[in-house]
Structure formats: C-alpha cells, structure tokens
Short mmCIF file of C-alpha atoms in Angstrom, two decimals:
data_model
loop_
_atom_site.label_atom_id
_atom_site.label_comp_id
_atom_site.label_asym_id
_atom_site.label_seq_id
_atom_site.Cartn_x
_atom_site.Cartn_y
_atom_site.Cartn_z
CA MET A 1 23.50 -85.91 -101.42
CA ALA A 2 25.61 -85.85 -104.80
CA GLU A 3 22.93 -84.24 -106.69
CA GLY A 4 22.90 -81.51 -104.02
CA GLN A 5 26.62 -81.40 -103.80
CA GLN A 6 26.76 -80.79 -107.79
CA LYS A 7 23.85 -78.23 -107.38
CA ASP A 8 25.38 -76.51 -105.19
CA GLN A 9 28.96 -76.28 -107.31
CA GLU A 10 26.73 -74.50 -110.08
CA LYS A 11 27.88 -70.88 -110.75
CA THR A 12 24.75 -69.50 -110.24
CA GLU A 13 25.57 -66.85 -107.48
CA GLN A 14 26.19 -63.26 -108.40
CA PRO A 15 30.34 -62.64 -108.31
CA THR A 16 31.14 -60.42 -105.12
CA GLN A 17 32.99 -57.18 -105.03
CA LYS A 18 36.11 -59.19 -104.42
CA ARG A 19 35.89 -61.41 -107.01
CA ARG A 20 35.36 -58.51 -109.32
CA ASP A 21 38.55 -56.38 -107.66
CA GLU A 22 40.78 -59.56 -108.36
CA ALA A 23 39.50 -60.15 -111.85
CA ARG A 24 40.03 -56.69 -112.71
CA LYS A 25 44.03 -56.72 -111.14
CA LYS A 26 44.18 -59.98 -113.56
CA GLY A 27 43.50 -57.76 -116.34
CA GLN A 28 40.22 -59.44 -116.90
CA VAL A 29 37.91 -57.20 -118.14
CA ALA A 30 34.53 -56.65 -120.50
CA LYS A 31 36.30 -54.99 -123.37
CA SER A 32 35.24 -54.64 -126.88
CA GLN A 33 37.58 -54.52 -129.58
CA GLU A 34 35.38 -53.74 -132.23
CA ILE A 35 34.59 -50.28 -130.52
CA THR A 36 38.20 -49.47 -130.08
CA SER A 37 38.38 -50.20 -133.87
CA VAL A 38 35.38 -48.54 -134.94
CA ALA A 39 36.42 -45.31 -133.20
CA ILE A 40 40.00 -45.19 -134.57
CA LEU A 41 38.25 -45.56 -138.21
CA LEU A 42 35.71 -42.99 -137.46
CA ALA A 43 38.36 -40.62 -136.17
CA CYS A 44 40.82 -40.96 -138.99
CA LEU A 45 38.20 -40.59 -141.72
CA THR A 46 37.05 -37.54 -140.17
CA LEU A 47 41.10 -36.62 -140.40
CA PHE A 48 41.27 -37.49 -143.55
CA TYR A 49 38.08 -35.66 -144.67
CA LEU A 50 39.56 -32.39 -143.24
CA THR A 51 42.82 -32.33 -144.31
CA ALA A 52 43.14 -34.64 -147.46
CA THR A 53 44.18 -31.67 -149.32
CA ILE A 54 46.78 -30.36 -147.22
CA MET A 55 48.02 -34.13 -146.75
CA ILE A 56 47.88 -34.71 -150.26
CA GLU A 57 50.08 -31.20 -150.88
CA LYS A 58 52.71 -32.22 -148.22
CA LEU A 59 53.00 -35.86 -149.79
CA LEU A 60 53.59 -34.28 -153.54
CA ALA A 61 56.23 -32.02 -151.81
CA ILE A 62 57.98 -34.90 -150.11
CA THR A 63 58.34 -36.64 -153.49
CA ARG A 64 59.36 -33.48 -155.81
CA TRP A 65 62.12 -33.25 -152.84
CA THR A 66 62.94 -36.46 -152.90
CA PHE A 67 63.52 -36.23 -156.44
CA MET A 68 65.20 -33.44 -156.37
CA GLU A 69 67.52 -34.17 -153.57
CA SER A 70 68.59 -37.51 -155.63
CA GLY A 71 69.67 -35.84 -158.47
CA ARG A 72 71.98 -33.39 -155.88
CA PHE A 73 73.50 -36.61 -154.07
CA VAL A 74 76.85 -38.36 -154.62
CA ILE A 75 75.60 -42.04 -154.47
CA ASP A 76 77.44 -43.50 -151.55
CA ASP A 77 76.88 -45.06 -148.39
CA THR A 78 76.85 -41.80 -146.45
CA THR A 79 74.73 -39.67 -148.73
CA VAL A 80 72.26 -42.52 -149.28
CA GLY A 81 71.92 -42.69 -144.93
CA GLN A 82 71.25 -39.20 -144.85
CA LEU A 83 68.83 -38.96 -147.58
CA VAL A 84 66.71 -41.97 -145.91
CA ILE A 85 66.91 -40.38 -142.60
CA MET A 86 65.60 -36.85 -143.92
CA LEU A 87 62.80 -38.66 -146.22
CA VAL A 88 61.73 -40.30 -142.65
CA GLY A 89 61.69 -37.04 -140.86
CA LYS A 90 59.54 -35.58 -143.09
CA LEU A 91 56.96 -38.70 -143.61
CA PHE A 92 57.07 -38.85 -139.72
CA GLY A 93 56.03 -35.02 -140.06
CA LEU A 94 53.59 -35.75 -142.74
CA LEU A 95 51.98 -38.83 -140.58
CA ALA A 96 52.15 -37.54 -137.01
CA PRO A 97 48.76 -36.07 -137.15
CA LEU A 98 47.30 -39.53 -137.93
CA LEU A 99 49.58 -41.42 -135.52
CA LEU A 100 48.46 -39.02 -132.41
CA THR A 101 44.95 -39.46 -133.68
CA VAL A 102 44.90 -43.07 -133.43
CA LEU A 103 46.91 -43.06 -130.23
CA VAL A 104 44.16 -40.70 -128.27
CA ILE A 105 41.33 -41.89 -130.13
CA ALA A 106 42.71 -45.74 -128.71
CA LEU A 107 43.14 -44.99 -125.09
CA CYS A 108 40.08 -42.83 -124.63
CA ALA A 109 38.08 -45.92 -125.94
CA ASN A 110 39.64 -48.25 -123.76
CA ILE A 111 39.69 -45.72 -120.79
CA ILE A 112 35.64 -45.32 -121.43
CA GLN A 113 34.93 -49.02 -121.53
CA ILE A 114 36.62 -49.97 -118.72
CA GLY A 115 38.33 -47.24 -117.04
CA PHE A 116 42.30 -47.00 -115.55
CA VAL A 117 43.64 -50.85 -115.29
CA SER A 118 47.58 -51.51 -114.72
CA SER A 119 48.10 -55.35 -114.98
CA SER A 120 50.89 -57.49 -115.72
CA GLU A 121 49.40 -60.84 -115.15
CA ALA A 122 47.54 -60.64 -118.59
CA ILE A 123 51.34 -60.96 -120.56
CA GLN A 124 53.01 -63.31 -118.18
CA PRO A 125 54.05 -66.49 -120.09
CA LYS A 126 51.99 -69.33 -118.94
CA LEU A 127 52.13 -73.22 -120.01
CA SER A 128 48.46 -73.25 -120.79
CA LYS A 129 48.44 -70.49 -123.23
CA ILE A 130 50.78 -72.94 -125.77
CA SER A 131 48.86 -76.00 -124.61
CA PRO A 132 47.50 -77.73 -127.66
CA ILE A 133 44.31 -79.22 -126.11
CA ARG A 134 43.72 -75.49 -124.55
CA GLY A 135 44.00 -74.27 -128.11
CA PHE A 136 41.88 -76.55 -129.51
CA GLN A 137 39.48 -75.83 -126.87
CA ARG A 138 39.61 -71.96 -127.57
CA LEU A 139 39.33 -72.64 -131.24
CA PHE A 140 35.84 -74.60 -130.52
CA SER A 141 34.81 -72.23 -128.01
CA MET A 142 31.90 -70.06 -128.03
CA ARG A 143 34.03 -66.99 -128.14
CA SER A 144 35.84 -68.36 -131.66
CA LEU A 145 32.20 -69.07 -132.88
CA VAL A 146 31.21 -65.40 -132.45
CA GLU A 147 34.14 -64.07 -133.56
CA LEU A 148 33.89 -66.02 -136.89
CA ILE A 149 30.36 -64.83 -137.36
CA LYS A 150 31.38 -61.10 -136.89
CA ASN A 151 34.02 -61.25 -139.12
CA ILE A 152 31.81 -62.90 -141.68
CA PHE A 153 29.37 -60.35 -141.49
CA LYS A 154 32.02 -57.54 -141.77
CA ILE A 155 32.94 -58.55 -144.78
CA VAL A 156 29.44 -59.42 -146.08
CA ILE A 157 28.17 -55.59 -144.77
CA VAL A 158 31.48 -53.95 -146.63
CA GLY A 159 30.89 -55.97 -149.56
CA VAL A 160 27.08 -55.02 -149.91
CA VAL A 161 27.96 -51.42 -149.18
CA ALA A 162 30.60 -51.18 -151.78
CA TYR A 163 28.21 -52.75 -154.19
CA ILE A 164 25.42 -50.74 -153.61
CA THR A 165 27.66 -47.38 -153.62
CA ILE A 166 29.68 -48.10 -156.66
CA GLU A 167 26.41 -49.54 -158.21
CA GLY A 168 25.12 -46.15 -157.79
CA GLU A 169 28.05 -44.19 -159.06
CA VAL A 170 27.82 -46.24 -162.46
CA LYS A 171 26.45 -43.70 -164.81
CA ASP A 172 29.28 -41.32 -163.49
CA LEU A 173 32.00 -43.63 -164.53
CA VAL A 174 31.96 -42.28 -168.35
CA THR A 175 32.23 -39.02 -167.59
CA LEU A 176 35.80 -39.87 -166.06
CA GLY A 177 37.16 -39.88 -169.70
CA ASN A 178 36.85 -36.06 -169.62
CA LEU A 179 38.60 -35.36 -166.24
CA ASN A 180 42.30 -34.86 -165.65
CA THR A 181 44.39 -37.02 -163.22
CA TRP A 182 43.62 -35.31 -160.16
CA GLY A 183 40.10 -35.12 -161.04
CA VAL A 184 40.32 -38.99 -161.51
CA LEU A 185 41.76 -39.17 -158.26
CA THR A 186 39.13 -37.04 -156.67
CA TYR A 187 36.37 -38.74 -157.56
CA ILE A 188 38.15 -42.16 -156.92
CA GLY A 189 38.49 -40.51 -153.11
CA HIS A 190 34.91 -39.28 -153.17
CA VAL A 191 33.45 -43.03 -153.96
CA THR A 192 36.02 -44.39 -151.31
CA PHE A 193 34.72 -41.78 -148.54
CA LYS A 194 31.40 -42.47 -149.01
CA VAL A 195 31.79 -46.70 -149.01
CA ILE A 196 33.64 -46.37 -145.80
CA PHE A 197 31.34 -43.96 -144.13
CA ARG A 198 28.26 -45.83 -144.99
CA SER A 199 29.91 -49.25 -143.62
CA CYS A 200 30.92 -47.48 -140.45
CA TRP A 201 27.57 -46.75 -139.47
CA ILE A 202 26.98 -50.82 -139.58
CA LEU A 203 30.10 -51.27 -137.59
CA VAL A 204 29.31 -49.14 -135.09
CA VAL A 205 25.87 -50.96 -134.61
CA LEU A 206 28.11 -54.69 -134.42
CA ALA A 207 30.59 -52.64 -131.86
CA ILE A 208 27.54 -52.15 -129.58
CA LEU A 209 26.25 -55.44 -129.76
CA ASP A 210 30.00 -57.25 -129.58
CA TYR A 211 30.10 -55.10 -126.44
CA MET A 212 27.16 -56.78 -124.83
CA PHE A 213 28.23 -59.77 -125.90
CA GLN A 214 31.55 -59.01 -123.88
CA LYS A 215 29.85 -57.80 -120.86
CA TRP A 216 27.49 -60.75 -120.61
CA GLU A 217 30.45 -63.53 -121.57
CA TYR A 218 32.07 -61.76 -118.61
CA GLU A 219 29.86 -61.64 -116.14
CA LYS A 220 28.99 -65.29 -116.91
CA ASN A 221 32.52 -66.32 -116.23
CA LEU A 222 32.62 -64.12 -113.22
CA LYS A 223 29.64 -66.00 -111.74
CA MET A 224 30.20 -67.76 -108.56
CA SER A 225 28.67 -71.15 -106.82
CA LYS A 226 27.56 -71.03 -103.19
CA GLN A 227 30.65 -73.12 -102.22
CA GLU A 228 33.11 -70.08 -103.86
CA ILE A 229 31.36 -67.47 -101.72
CA LYS A 230 31.04 -69.86 -98.42
CA ASP A 231 34.63 -70.15 -98.80
CA GLU A 232 35.61 -66.57 -100.12
CA TYR A 233 33.53 -65.19 -96.91
CA LYS A 234 35.49 -67.65 -94.68
CA GLN A 235 38.74 -66.16 -95.89
CA THR A 236 37.80 -62.69 -95.24
CA GLU A 237 35.37 -62.58 -92.67
CA GLY A 238 36.95 -65.77 -90.69
CA ASP A 239 35.59 -69.00 -90.30
CA PRO A 240 31.95 -68.68 -88.30
CA LEU A 241 32.69 -71.42 -85.74
CA ILE A 242 35.85 -69.30 -84.73
CA LYS A 243 33.92 -66.09 -84.63
CA SER A 244 31.58 -67.35 -82.33
CA ARG A 245 33.84 -68.76 -80.40
CA ILE A 246 35.76 -65.45 -79.85
CA LYS A 247 32.61 -63.86 -79.38
CA ARG A 248 31.70 -65.90 -76.55
CA ILE A 249 34.97 -65.43 -75.12
CA GLN A 250 34.52 -61.46 -75.59
CA ARG A 251 31.02 -62.04 -73.72
CA GLU A 252 32.31 -64.49 -70.66
CA ALA A 253 35.38 -61.75 -70.40
CA ALA A 254 32.56 -58.57 -70.60
CA ARG A 255 30.11 -60.68 -68.05
CA LYS A 256 33.30 -61.48 -65.53
CA ARG A 257 34.61 -57.79 -65.47
CA MET A 258 30.44 -56.52 -65.28
CA MET A 259 30.49 -58.89 -61.92
CA ALA A 260 33.24 -57.74 -60.72
CA ASN A 261 31.82 -54.27 -60.30
CA VAL A 262 28.72 -55.49 -58.40
CA PRO A 263 30.24 -55.03 -55.04
CA LYS A 264 30.71 -51.14 -55.99
CA ALA A 265 27.17 -50.76 -56.10
CA ASP A 266 25.21 -48.99 -54.15
CA VAL A 267 21.75 -50.87 -54.81
CA ILE A 268 20.59 -53.63 -56.89
CA ILE A 269 17.09 -52.87 -58.40
CA THR A 270 15.05 -56.32 -59.09
CA ASN A 271 12.05 -57.56 -60.84
CA PRO A 272 12.23 -59.42 -58.63
CA THR A 273 12.71 -62.72 -60.37
CA HIS A 274 13.40 -61.68 -64.07
CA PHE A 275 16.09 -58.92 -64.12
CA ALA A 276 18.51 -57.40 -62.00
CA VAL A 277 20.37 -53.84 -62.01
CA ALA A 278 23.15 -52.48 -60.02
CA VAL A 279 23.36 -48.74 -59.66
CA VAL A 280 26.51 -46.89 -58.09
CA TYR A 281 26.30 -43.14 -57.52
CA ASP A 282 28.95 -40.87 -56.07
CA GLN A 283 27.98 -37.29 -55.31
CA VAL A 284 31.41 -36.03 -55.99
CA ALA A 285 32.76 -37.67 -59.19
CA MET A 286 29.56 -38.45 -60.67
CA GLN A 287 26.98 -36.22 -62.46
CA ALA A 288 24.01 -38.63 -62.57
CA PRO A 289 23.59 -42.55 -61.29
CA THR A 290 25.30 -45.53 -63.14
CA VAL A 291 24.78 -48.92 -64.01
CA VAL A 292 27.65 -50.79 -63.23
CA ALA A 293 25.74 -54.38 -63.94
CA LYS A 294 22.78 -55.75 -65.06
CA GLY A 295 21.28 -59.09 -66.31
CA LYS A 296 18.18 -61.09 -66.36
CA GLY A 297 17.72 -64.72 -65.27
CA HIS A 298 20.52 -66.75 -64.43
CA ILE A 299 22.44 -63.68 -64.68
CA ALA A 300 20.25 -61.65 -62.45
CA GLU A 301 20.39 -64.11 -59.84
CA LYS A 302 24.16 -64.28 -59.74
CA ILE A 303 24.12 -60.46 -59.34
CA LYS A 304 22.03 -60.50 -56.56
CA GLU A 305 23.76 -63.27 -54.87
CA ILE A 306 26.94 -61.34 -55.22
CA GLY A 307 25.06 -58.28 -53.87
CA ARG A 308 23.78 -60.44 -50.54
CA ASN A 309 27.36 -61.68 -50.00
CA ASN A 310 28.66 -57.76 -49.89
CA SER A 311 25.44 -56.47 -48.12
CA ILE A 312 24.47 -54.57 -50.64
CA PRO A 313 20.42 -53.38 -50.61
CA ILE A 314 18.31 -55.15 -52.91
CA ILE A 315 15.25 -53.36 -53.78
CA GLU A 316 12.34 -54.73 -55.65
CA ASN A 317 10.85 -52.03 -58.30
CA LYS A 318 9.34 -53.94 -61.28
CA PRO A 319 8.72 -51.23 -64.08
CA LEU A 320 12.18 -49.47 -62.88
CA ALA A 321 14.25 -52.77 -63.56
CA GLN A 322 12.53 -53.54 -66.42
CA VAL A 323 13.13 -49.96 -67.84
CA LEU A 324 16.65 -49.76 -66.94
CA TYR A 325 17.60 -53.18 -67.84
CA LYS A 326 15.97 -52.02 -71.54
CA VAL A 327 17.33 -48.24 -71.90
CA VAL A 328 20.72 -48.11 -69.78
CA ASP A 329 23.80 -49.77 -71.08
CA VAL A 330 26.48 -50.82 -68.50
CA ASP A 331 28.91 -48.23 -67.47
CA ALA A 332 26.24 -45.69 -68.88
CA VAL A 333 24.45 -43.44 -66.59
CA ILE A 334 20.68 -43.14 -66.50
CA PRO A 335 18.84 -41.03 -68.63
CA ALA A 336 17.25 -37.71 -67.10
CA ASN A 337 13.70 -38.96 -66.99
CA LEU A 338 14.78 -41.87 -64.56
CA TYR A 339 16.40 -39.58 -62.31
CA LYS A 340 13.48 -39.19 -60.41
CA ALA A 341 12.56 -42.40 -59.95
CA VAL A 342 16.57 -43.57 -59.02
CA ALA A 343 16.88 -40.74 -56.91
CA GLU A 344 13.77 -42.24 -54.38
CA VAL A 345 15.24 -45.64 -54.28
CA LEU A 346 18.72 -43.98 -53.83
CA ALA A 347 17.26 -41.95 -50.71
CA TYR A 348 15.42 -44.76 -49.31
CA VAL A 349 18.53 -46.81 -49.16
CA TYR A 350 20.77 -44.28 -47.57
CA SER A 351 17.59 -43.99 -44.95
CA LEU A 352 18.06 -47.35 -44.23
CA LYS A 353 21.70 -47.18 -43.67
CA PRO A 354 23.32 -44.16 -43.25
CA LYS A 355 26.56 -44.92 -43.59
CA GLN A 356 26.37 -46.07 -47.19
CA PHE A 357 25.79 -42.61 -47.88
CA SER A 358 29.20 -41.85 -46.29
CA ARG A 359 30.68 -44.68 -48.12
CA SER A 360 29.54 -43.60 -51.66
CA ASN A 361 31.01 -39.86 -51.12
CA SER A 362 34.69 -41.42 -49.69
CA ARG A 363 34.93 -43.35 -52.82
#
C-alpha cells in the first residue's frame, strides 16, 4: 500500500491547462536568455557594420567639440556642470540608435519565446531566496551544472574562433607598418568583426540547444502526480460524491415533476411490463400530442398506478411504446412520423369515452 501511495505521488502526468495558466501567472515560463543575448549581439553587430563609419565620425566630432569648448569655458562649478550636461547629451544622441536597437530586439526576442507575460510575483521578496540551504541546493543543481558547462563551452568556442581567425591574419600583420593610424584601426576593426561574426553562428546553435533544454526542464517541473490531478479536478469540478448526490437530487425532483403531470395525460401507452409513456393532446393549445411522462421498470409501474388512480386509459401497444420511450423526451412533441400511430390510439380512447374528448378541449 505504501508503494502504491509513493507511486501515486510520482510526477508522471502531463500538466493540465490550469497548472500551465497558474505557472504563467507566477512568471514561470520556458525562456532562454541565450536567445535574447545572441539576438542582441547579432543586431548590434549588424548596426555597427552598417553605421560604423558614421558613428566614428560623430565620435571624433564630439571629441573635437569637447576640447574646443573646454578651452573657451572659465573653469568653475557652473561651467563644468554645463559642459558635462552638453557632453552627455551629445553622447546620448550618438548611442541612441544602439540603445533603441537593444531595447527593441530584447523585447521581440522575449515576446517570440513566451508572448506577453505580466507578473509581479517573480520579483516579490521571499525568504527562500536568501535561504543558505536553498542557495546551496541551487548551486549544485542540474541547472547550475548546465549553466557552468554552457559558459565554459562559450569561452572555449570564442577562444578557438579568435585563435583560428587571428592565425589566418598573421601573414598580413607585417603590412601594418606601412599603414597610417586610421588604416591600422580599420584593420583591427575588420578582424574583430570577423571574430565576433564567426562566434555568433556557434552561439546561435548553443542558444537553440539552451532553449530546448529550458523547454524540457519547464515541462518536467510542471508535471503532476495523479493525486494532484484528482485534487485539481475536485477544486474545479467539485467533489464527485457531492456532484453525484446533486445529480441524484435533480433527477428525483425532475421525476416528481414528471409524475405530477401524469394525471393530465389522455392516455398511457405501455409495453406492457417494461415501458410506459403518458401522452396528452389539446387540439386548441397544441400542434401535436406531447409526452408528459415516460419510464421503464419501477417508474413505468408508478406511471400506470397513477393512471389507474386517475381513470386514465392504459393502452397496450408494444412497438409504439418502445419507440416513444426511446425517441421522444419528456415535454417534447412526438415526431411527424408517429402522428398516425398516436392518432389511432387517441381516436380509440375518445371512442371509448366521449367525455374524454371534451375534457381535453376544455383544458
């Protein structure tokens, strides 16, 4: 029994939609930071490649302006503050495209991965976050091990790519002595761009693998035990015992209402022992005969008993009783294909008791 309970607590079941929604509200989503980092790196690299010359010219212009304005200002607290504010404004104008690119790409990368998620629970202070025991557990967890391996792999990859790239440029290093300062800086920028560009492709593959791992770990953490699924079902759908009791009470109430309508019937059609169907027809108020009660077994006997107590004719017609019981619901009119059969029964009943016809029309 203990083994059964232990097995029941194993998280082997796929998470329900409610479990996923609750995790999302808490900010728990499958997200790879590597994808965001690589996307930002590629975007910034592309921006530098397209606008490097313009940015360098602007930076040189800001440098010249700084030296020129410094010579014109009288050094005191006011002028130095003004100079710093103006310099920060110019630098911000220079870096604005880069900052905007980082912001847009970071938002897009996160939205593509997880959509729009707004949760304050993830940043709420919790004692478990500063617990030494929890910290020790996180330090030696599978996630920490994966992060360590991933960071070491990135360092090794970037180092290998840089070494191979620079080794291929060694033959051109001897020509740097013939270049001016701008030429040397351009060559260094070219080699640096080549190293970063080649490293990015490796980092893209690493980011994809990291996202797959984050997705796998997220799904693993969301898995539920059979008992958790049962408890959640009780919370959302209600206790099965209580629900069955409510349904039983509802069936009893519906049965009582149905039995109360039996005295209004014009005829009860029987099987004769298995089924009983009570039919009423008012030529003025109804378009077609209506089934006011039906049942089988004990309920059929009860319907016939009420019919006998109220002097309602009980007619034996096995095929018709079976069809009416299976096809027509309570308080529903009979279908057109049964009009003739039911009409014959009603005509027979009215011929036996002419007063029954007048009673039916007077209702």
